[in-house]
Structures are given as C-alpha cells and as structure tokens.
Amino acid sequence: MTKKIKIFDLSEQYNNKNLSDEIDKRFKDILHSGQYILGKNVKKLEKKFALILNAKYAVSCNSGTDALILSLRACSIGSGDEVITSPFTYFATAEAIALVGAKPIFADINPHTFNINYKKVESLITKKTKAIMPVHIFGQAAEMIPLKKLCRKYNLKLIEDCAQSFGAKIDKTYTGTLGDFGCFSFFPTKNLGCAGDGGIILTNNSRYANTLMKLRNHGGLTRNIHEYIGYNSRLDELQAAVLIAKLKIVNQLNRNRIKIASLYNKLITNKKIIKPYKKNNYFHVYNQYTIKVENRLKFINHLEKFSIPYGIYYPIPIYKQKAFSGFRYKYKLNNTERICKQCISIPIYPELSNDKVEYISNIINKY
Ligand SMILES: *Cc1c(COP(=O)(O)O)cnc(C)c1O
C-alpha cells in the first residue's frame, strides 16, 4: 500500500477525468455567464434530481439543515409544536426542529439498525405533535411503512432526513419519496456531495413546492414581494454544476460503497465485533460502515496502534447535548445510550481500494 489510509478521501473523486472535465467546462460557462444564483444549472439539477428519484418536485437550498428547516416551515410547524425524531443522529436534525421554535421529542432506536424504533413512537404522540422526522441513518432507510401508518392515523406530517441516504430504497421506492418531504444534504462527505454546502427537498405536493421556493428566497418569488419571513437559502450555480456532473456517476459510487461493505462483511471474522445489520428488501447505501464493540476504548487503542482512522457517530444522545439543556429532558433511552458507547465507524468511501479493506479487516481480526 502506497498511501496512508484516511477515513474518507474526497480529493480522489476529482481524479475521474470525465467528471473533472465536465465540472471544469460548466464552471467556465457559469463564470463567463455572470448568472451565479438561481440560473439554469440549478433548474436543471432540480429537474434531474426529481426525475431520478421519482418525485414530482425538487427544491434546492443551502444545506441539509436548511432543507429540514424549510420543510418544517412549509407545513407551518413552529412555536408550541412537537416533532418526534431520533436521538441518535447528527445534531442538525434536532437543531432544525428547535430553530423553528418547536420541541424535539425523542424515541429510542432499534439497536440493530440504529434507526428510530417505530414501536416507541405512538406513546409519545400528544395534541402538540405535528410531525415525525425519521433519519435514514448511515444509509439504511428507517422503517417507513409503520411510521406512515401512524402519520395517517394521527394526521401528522412525515419529514425524512435523507442526508445520509441518497439512493437508499425500501423495495423499489427511494428514501425521500416515502413521506411528505425528503431532505437531502450535499455536504462533501455525503453519498452525493458537492464542493461546499448544499441541500435539496423532494415533495409530491405542488403547494409545498411553491412555498419552499418562496421560503428559500426571502419569502417571495418576485422582486420586492415577500409573502413570508423567509431565508437566504439558495444553492449557487457552481454547486449545482458539480452536482449535475456527479449525478451521472453517483450510482456507481454507491455500488462501490456496497462492494466495500460486503468485503468487510466477508473479511471481518472477529467475534468481538458486531457488523452492520441490513434489513431484507432494504437497499443500504453505506454512508458509514458502523460496527459495535463492547470495550470501545481498548479497540480504539488497537486501531490507533496500526494508524487505522475511525469516526464515532455518535458519542452523545442528542437529548444530553448542552445546547438542549433548556428543555430539561429526563430521558434515559437504553438502546440509544448503549449504542452511543459501542458504535464506531471504519473507513468507507467509493475509492477505497480492496487491499486497504483487506488490511483494515486483518487488523480488526487481530483485536
Ligand atoms: C449532514 C447531516 C445533516 C445536515 O446537513 P448539512 O448539509 O451539513 O446542513 C442533517 N442530518 C443528518 C443525519 C446529517 O448527516
């Protein structure tokens, strides 16, 4: 092996000549055009994105966090409302709920899939509950069918956090099209990433799409006409150009991730390590390959001895974060707390070579 192993290596993607040629050409055109915001690249990206994932509308914005905020606002969720979500996710999921003035309510997770346990959701529903926000964590869909049923029964909105799940499916249906809104992030480390910040929202409802387009642009579509207090949350043309080029190869990138995951599944044989659990009929796109180990600190020391990088997603349940202390949560969600202590993610990215996967697996087997 020539190079040091990284947890992910973003620069390697740009070595793909077809990709870099297309991006370079589009950048040049954009810079010469003088149209940098809400131009033809953004329109084209939105059209393609909706088409590929089988949704009616796609509205781009500044980040995955904003995609969540705009969706909550589009269905008028705010002060006094409650939204049920997972405590085992990136901070931004619950942060978006709090930022619109609502209160995040947390349901414990399924310790095998790391996703929200739908069986824990119904008892949390109150008169204040307005939505459920499942996260398709690490690239595997949450159990959407029972969640959809609950939303129908209690008249709640279903807002999917798809930041880690571009291309993931249940049977033949893509995440992002199973609820009322599908919120994606284009942060560079996601399965479909741009060269900065970006996000997009899928919806099949024309009224929502229209409101989202206004909200991302200071609450209006026409100059000097503002219907809502909105946001400056537009995706720029350069990021849209990167994404148009990447949409052509993203399925291959996902297939590479899946190949790497199956190689790890085959090669890691250490009984002290619990490998990721994939549900039948779920198409998992492995934004992370997350394993469980009893004595994580000892395992980390072992990895560090051999310079194997790792990530801890996530070490602290969201309800224990200092930023949420104002809500005075009294949760003790056993599965979430145990998984926060046991989870550890090992390198996975589309360009990770087989010999590196073998090397990492061997080191893990030696533990
Ligand atoms: C990355 C991420 C976000 C936030 O996306 P940004 O584009 O960084 O704002 C939200 N939720 C989850 C689960 C994420 O992984």
Coordinates of C-alpha atoms and ligand atoms in Angstrom, one line a residue:
M1 CA 0.0 0.0 0.0
T2 CA 1.4 3.3 -1.0
K3 CA -0.7 5.9 0.8
K4 CA -1.8 6.4 4.3
I5 CA -5.5 5.3 4.9
K6 CA -7.9 8.1 5.5
I7 CA -11.5 7.9 7.0
F8 CA -12.6 9.3 3.6
D9 CA -10.7 10.9 0.7
L10 CA -12.7 13.5 -1.2
S11 CA -9.9 14.6 -3.5
E12 CA -9.8 11.2 -5.2
Q13 CA -13.1 11.7 -6.9
Y14 CA -11.9 14.7 -8.9
N15 CA -9.2 12.4 -10.4
N16 CA -12.1 10.9 -12.5
K17 CA -11.4 12.6 -15.8
N18 CA -14.9 12.5 -17.2
L19 CA -16.1 14.2 -14.0
S20 CA -13.4 16.8 -13.7
D21 CA -13.8 17.7 -17.5
E22 CA -17.5 18.3 -17.2
I23 CA -17.2 20.3 -13.9
D24 CA -14.4 22.4 -15.4
K25 CA -16.4 23.2 -18.5
R26 CA -19.5 24.0 -16.6
F27 CA -17.6 26.3 -14.2
K28 CA -16.1 28.2 -17.1
D29 CA -19.5 28.7 -18.7
I30 CA -21.0 29.9 -15.4
L31 CA -18.2 32.3 -14.6
H32 CA -18.5 33.8 -18.1
S33 CA -22.3 34.0 -17.9
G34 CA -22.4 36.3 -14.9
Q35 CA -25.5 34.3 -13.6
Y36 CA -24.4 32.8 -10.3
I37 CA -27.6 32.4 -8.4
L38 CA -30.8 30.5 -9.4
G39 CA -29.8 30.1 -13.0
K40 CA -30.1 27.3 -15.5
N41 CA -27.8 24.8 -13.6
V42 CA -30.0 25.0 -10.5
K43 CA -33.1 24.4 -12.6
K44 CA -31.5 21.5 -14.4
L45 CA -30.3 19.9 -11.2
E46 CA -33.8 20.2 -9.6
K47 CA -35.4 18.6 -12.7
K48 CA -32.9 15.7 -12.9
F49 CA -32.9 15.1 -9.1
A50 CA -36.7 14.8 -9.0
L51 CA -36.7 12.6 -12.1
I52 CA -34.1 10.2 -10.9
L53 CA -35.7 9.6 -7.5
N54 CA -39.3 9.6 -8.8
A55 CA -40.6 12.7 -7.1
K56 CA -42.8 15.4 -8.6
Y57 CA -40.8 18.4 -7.3
A58 CA -37.3 19.2 -6.1
V59 CA -36.4 22.5 -4.5
S60 CA -32.7 23.1 -3.8
C61 CA -31.4 25.2 -0.9
N62 CA -28.2 26.0 1.0
S63 CA -27.7 22.9 3.2
G64 CA -29.3 19.7 4.6
T65 CA -30.1 21.6 7.8
D66 CA -31.9 24.3 5.8
A67 CA -33.8 21.6 3.9
L68 CA -35.2 20.4 7.2
I69 CA -35.9 23.9 8.5
L70 CA -37.7 24.9 5.2
S71 CA -39.8 21.7 5.3
L72 CA -40.9 22.3 8.8
R73 CA -41.8 25.9 8.0
A74 CA -43.6 24.9 4.8
C75 CA -46.1 22.9 6.9
S76 CA -46.3 25.7 9.5
I77 CA -44.6 23.9 12.3
G78 CA -43.3 26.3 15.0
S79 CA -43.7 27.5 18.5
G80 CA -45.8 25.2 20.8
D81 CA -45.5 22.2 18.4
E82 CA -43.7 18.9 18.9
V83 CA -41.8 16.8 16.4
I84 CA -40.8 13.2 17.2
T85 CA -37.3 12.2 16.0
S86 CA -34.3 10.0 16.7
P87 CA -31.8 10.9 19.4
F88 CA -29.1 9.0 17.5
T89 CA -28.3 11.3 14.6
Y90 CA -26.3 14.3 13.6
F91 CA -27.1 17.3 15.8
A92 CA -28.7 19.2 12.9
T93 CA -31.8 17.0 12.8
A94 CA -33.0 18.2 16.2
E95 CA -31.4 21.6 15.8
A96 CA -33.7 22.3 12.8
I97 CA -36.8 21.4 14.9
A98 CA -35.7 23.7 17.7
L99 CA -34.7 26.5 15.3
V100 CA -38.3 26.8 14.0
G101 CA -39.4 27.1 17.7
A102 CA -40.8 23.6 18.1
K103 CA -39.7 20.9 20.6
P104 CA -37.8 17.8 19.6
I105 CA -39.3 14.7 21.2
F106 CA -37.0 11.6 21.1
A107 CA -38.0 8.0 20.6
D108 CA -35.4 5.2 21.4
I109 CA -33.7 3.5 18.5
N110 CA -33.6 -0.1 17.2
P111 CA -30.1 -1.2 18.4
H112 CA -29.6 -3.4 15.2
T113 CA -30.5 -0.8 12.5
F114 CA -29.6 2.3 14.6
N115 CA -32.8 3.9 13.3
I116 CA -35.8 5.2 15.2
N117 CA -37.9 2.3 16.7
Y118 CA -41.4 2.9 15.4
K119 CA -42.9 0.9 18.3
K120 CA -41.7 3.6 20.7
V121 CA -43.3 6.5 18.7
E122 CA -47.1 6.1 19.3
S123 CA -46.9 6.6 23.1
L124 CA -45.1 9.9 22.5
I125 CA -47.8 11.4 20.4
T126 CA -49.7 14.3 22.1
K127 CA -52.1 17.1 21.0
K128 CA -49.0 19.1 20.3
T129 CA -47.3 16.6 17.9
K130 CA -47.3 17.9 14.4
A131 CA -44.7 15.7 12.6
I132 CA -42.4 12.7 12.7
M133 CA -38.9 13.2 11.4
P134 CA -37.1 9.8 10.9
V135 CA -33.4 9.8 9.9
H136 CA -32.2 7.1 7.4
I137 CA -29.0 6.8 9.5
F138 CA -25.8 5.6 7.9
G139 CA -27.5 5.0 4.5
Q140 CA -30.2 2.5 5.5
A141 CA -33.9 3.5 5.4
A142 CA -35.8 3.8 8.7
E143 CA -39.0 1.6 8.9
M144 CA -41.2 3.9 7.0
I145 CA -44.4 1.9 6.4
P146 CA -45.4 1.7 10.1
L147 CA -44.4 5.4 10.5
K148 CA -46.6 6.3 7.6
K149 CA -49.5 4.5 9.2
L150 CA -49.0 6.5 12.4
C151 CA -48.9 9.7 10.5
R152 CA -52.2 8.9 8.7
K153 CA -53.9 7.8 12.0
Y154 CA -52.9 11.0 13.9
N155 CA -52.8 13.4 10.9
L156 CA -49.1 14.1 11.2
K157 CA -46.5 15.2 8.6
L158 CA -43.7 12.9 7.8
I159 CA -40.4 14.6 7.1
E160 CA -37.5 12.4 6.1
D161 CA -33.9 13.3 6.9
C162 CA -32.1 11.8 3.9
A163 CA -28.8 13.5 4.5
Q164 CA -27.0 10.1 4.5
S165 CA -29.3 8.1 2.3
F166 CA -29.1 9.3 -1.4
G167 CA -30.1 6.2 -3.4
A168 CA -31.3 4.1 -0.5
K169 CA -34.5 2.2 -1.1
I170 CA -37.2 0.1 0.6
D171 CA -38.1 -2.4 -2.1
K172 CA -38.1 -0.2 -5.2
T173 CA -39.0 3.1 -3.5
Y174 CA -36.3 5.7 -2.8
T175 CA -35.9 7.4 0.5
G176 CA -37.1 11.0 0.2
T177 CA -40.3 10.0 -1.6
L178 CA -41.9 8.0 1.2
G179 CA -43.1 10.9 3.3
D180 CA -44.3 14.5 2.7
F181 CA -40.8 15.9 2.4
G182 CA -37.4 14.3 1.7
C183 CA -34.5 16.4 2.9
F184 CA -31.0 15.8 1.4
S185 CA -27.6 17.3 2.2
F186 CA -24.9 17.8 -0.3
F187 CA -22.2 18.2 2.3
P188 CA -19.0 16.8 0.8
T189 CA -18.9 13.6 2.8
K190 CA -22.4 12.5 1.9
N191 CA -23.1 9.9 -0.8
L192 CA -23.9 12.7 -3.2
G193 CA -21.7 15.7 -2.2
C194 CA -20.9 19.0 -3.8
A195 CA -17.8 21.1 -3.3
G196 CA -19.2 23.1 -0.4
D197 CA -22.6 23.3 1.3
G198 CA -25.9 22.5 -0.4
G199 CA -29.2 20.7 0.1
I200 CA -32.5 19.8 -1.7
I201 CA -36.0 18.9 -0.7
L202 CA -38.3 16.4 -2.5
T203 CA -42.0 16.6 -2.4
N204 CA -45.0 15.4 -4.4
N205 CA -47.2 18.3 -3.3
S206 CA -47.2 21.4 -5.6
R207 CA -48.4 23.7 -2.8
Y208 CA -45.4 22.7 -0.6
A209 CA -43.0 23.0 -3.6
N210 CA -44.3 26.5 -4.2
T211 CA -43.9 27.6 -0.6
L212 CA -40.4 26.1 -0.4
M213 CA -39.3 28.0 -3.4
K214 CA -40.5 31.2 -1.7
L215 CA -39.1 30.4 1.7
R216 CA -35.6 29.8 0.4
N217 CA -35.6 33.2 -1.3
H218 CA -36.6 35.7 1.4
G219 CA -40.3 34.6 1.3
G220 CA -41.0 35.5 -2.3
L221 CA -40.6 34.7 -6.0
T222 CA -41.0 38.2 -7.4
R223 CA -38.6 41.1 -6.6
N224 CA -39.8 43.2 -3.7
I225 CA -42.8 41.0 -3.0
H226 CA -42.4 39.0 0.3
E227 CA -45.2 36.7 1.4
Y228 CA -43.3 35.1 4.3
I229 CA -40.4 35.8 6.6
G230 CA -38.0 33.5 4.7
Y231 CA -34.3 32.7 4.4
N232 CA -31.4 33.4 2.2
S233 CA -31.0 29.7 1.3
R234 CA -30.3 29.3 -2.3
L235 CA -28.0 26.8 -3.9
D236 CA -25.5 28.5 -6.2
E237 CA -24.8 27.7 -9.8
L238 CA -21.3 26.4 -9.2
Q239 CA -22.5 23.8 -6.7
A240 CA -25.4 22.8 -9.0
A241 CA -22.9 22.2 -11.8
V242 CA -20.8 19.9 -9.6
L243 CA -23.9 18.0 -8.7
I244 CA -25.2 17.7 -12.3
A245 CA -21.9 16.1 -13.2
K246 CA -21.9 13.8 -10.1
L247 CA -25.4 12.6 -10.6
K248 CA -24.1 10.7 -13.7
I249 CA -21.7 8.7 -11.5
V250 CA -23.4 8.5 -8.1
N251 CA -25.0 5.1 -8.7
Q252 CA -21.6 3.7 -9.4
L253 CA -20.2 5.4 -6.3
N254 CA -23.0 3.8 -4.3
R255 CA -22.3 0.4 -5.8
N256 CA -18.6 0.8 -4.8
R257 CA -19.6 1.5 -1.2
I258 CA -21.8 -1.6 -1.2
K259 CA -19.0 -3.7 -2.6
I260 CA -16.6 -2.4 0.1
A261 CA -19.3 -3.2 2.8
S262 CA -19.7 -6.7 1.5
L263 CA -16.0 -7.2 1.5
Y264 CA -15.8 -6.1 5.2
N265 CA -18.7 -8.4 5.9
K266 CA -16.8 -11.3 4.5
L267 CA -13.4 -10.5 5.9
I268 CA -14.1 -9.3 9.4
T269 CA -14.5 -12.6 11.4
N270 CA -13.6 -11.3 14.9
K271 CA -16.4 -12.5 17.2
K272 CA -15.9 -9.4 19.4
I273 CA -17.1 -7.2 16.6
I274 CA -20.8 -6.9 15.6
K275 CA -21.1 -5.9 11.9
P276 CA -23.9 -3.7 10.5
Y277 CA -27.3 -5.3 10.2
K278 CA -29.1 -4.9 6.9
K279 CA -32.9 -5.4 6.6
N280 CA -34.3 -7.7 3.9
N281 CA -35.6 -5.7 0.9
Y282 CA -33.8 -2.6 2.1
F283 CA -31.2 -1.2 -0.3
H284 CA -28.4 0.1 2.1
V285 CA -26.0 2.7 0.6
Y286 CA -23.4 2.7 3.4
N287 CA -22.7 6.3 4.0
Q288 CA -21.0 4.8 7.1
Y289 CA -19.9 1.2 7.9
T290 CA -20.6 1.2 11.6
I291 CA -19.7 -1.7 13.9
K292 CA -20.4 -2.3 17.6
V293 CA -17.8 -3.3 20.1
E294 CA -18.0 -3.8 23.9
N295 CA -14.8 -2.1 25.0
R296 CA -14.5 0.7 22.5
L297 CA -11.6 2.5 24.2
K298 CA -9.5 -0.6 24.0
F299 CA -10.5 -1.2 20.4
I300 CA -9.6 2.4 19.5
N301 CA -6.2 1.9 21.1
H302 CA -5.7 -1.1 18.9
L303 CA -6.7 0.7 15.7
E304 CA -4.5 3.7 16.6
K305 CA -1.5 1.4 17.0
F306 CA -1.9 0.5 13.4
S307 CA -2.9 4.0 12.2
I308 CA -6.4 2.9 11.1
P309 CA -8.6 6.0 11.2
Y310 CA -12.2 5.8 12.6
G311 CA -15.1 8.0 13.4
I312 CA -17.5 8.0 16.4
Y313 CA -21.0 8.7 15.0
Y314 CA -22.5 9.5 17.5
P315 CA -21.0 9.5 21.0
I316 CA -23.8 11.5 22.8
P317 CA -27.6 11.2 22.6
I318 CA -28.9 14.5 21.3
Y319 CA -31.1 15.0 24.5
K320 CA -27.9 15.1 26.5
Q321 CA -26.3 17.9 24.4
K322 CA -25.6 21.0 26.4
A323 CA -27.4 23.1 23.8
F324 CA -30.7 21.3 24.7
S325 CA -30.3 21.7 28.4
G326 CA -33.1 24.3 28.4
F327 CA -35.6 21.6 27.5
R328 CA -34.8 19.8 30.8
Y329 CA -35.2 16.4 29.2
K330 CA -35.4 13.5 31.6
Y331 CA -34.8 10.7 29.0
K332 CA -32.8 7.6 29.7
L333 CA -33.2 5.7 26.4
N334 CA -31.4 2.5 27.0
N335 CA -30.6 1.4 23.4
T336 CA -29.5 4.9 22.4
E337 CA -27.2 5.2 25.4
R338 CA -25.7 1.7 24.8
I339 CA -25.1 2.3 21.1
C340 CA -23.5 5.7 21.7
K341 CA -20.9 3.8 23.8
Q342 CA -20.4 0.9 21.4
C343 CA -20.6 2.4 17.9
I344 CA -17.5 3.0 15.8
S345 CA -17.3 3.7 12.1
I346 CA -14.4 2.4 9.9
P347 CA -13.2 3.9 6.6
I348 CA -15.7 3.6 3.7
Y349 CA -15.7 5.7 0.6
P350 CA -16.1 4.8 -3.1
E351 CA -12.4 4.9 -4.0
L352 CA -11.2 2.9 -1.0
S353 CA -9.1 0.1 -2.5
N354 CA -9.6 -3.6 -1.9
D355 CA -6.1 -4.0 -0.4
K356 CA -6.9 -1.3 2.1
V357 CA -10.1 -3.0 3.0
E358 CA -8.2 -6.3 3.5
Y359 CA -5.6 -4.6 5.6
I360 CA -8.1 -2.9 7.8
S361 CA -10.1 -6.2 8.2
N362 CA -6.9 -8.1 9.2
I363 CA -6.0 -5.5 11.8
I364 CA -9.6 -5.7 13.2
N365 CA -9.4 -9.5 13.3
K366 CA -6.2 -9.3 15.3
Y367 CA -8.0 -7.4 18.1
Ligands
LIG1 C1 -25.2 16.0 7.4 C2 -26.4 15.8 8.1 C3 -27.4 16.9 8.3 C4 -27.0 18.3 8.0 O1 -26.7 18.6 6.6 P1 -25.8 19.9 6.3 O2 -25.8 19.9 4.8 O3 -24.5 19.7 6.9 O4 -26.5 21.0 6.9 C5 -28.6 16.6 8.8 N1 -28.9 15.4 9.3 C6 -28.0 14.3 9.1 C7 -28.4 13.0 9.6 C8 -26.8 14.5 8.6 O5 -25.9 13.5 8.5

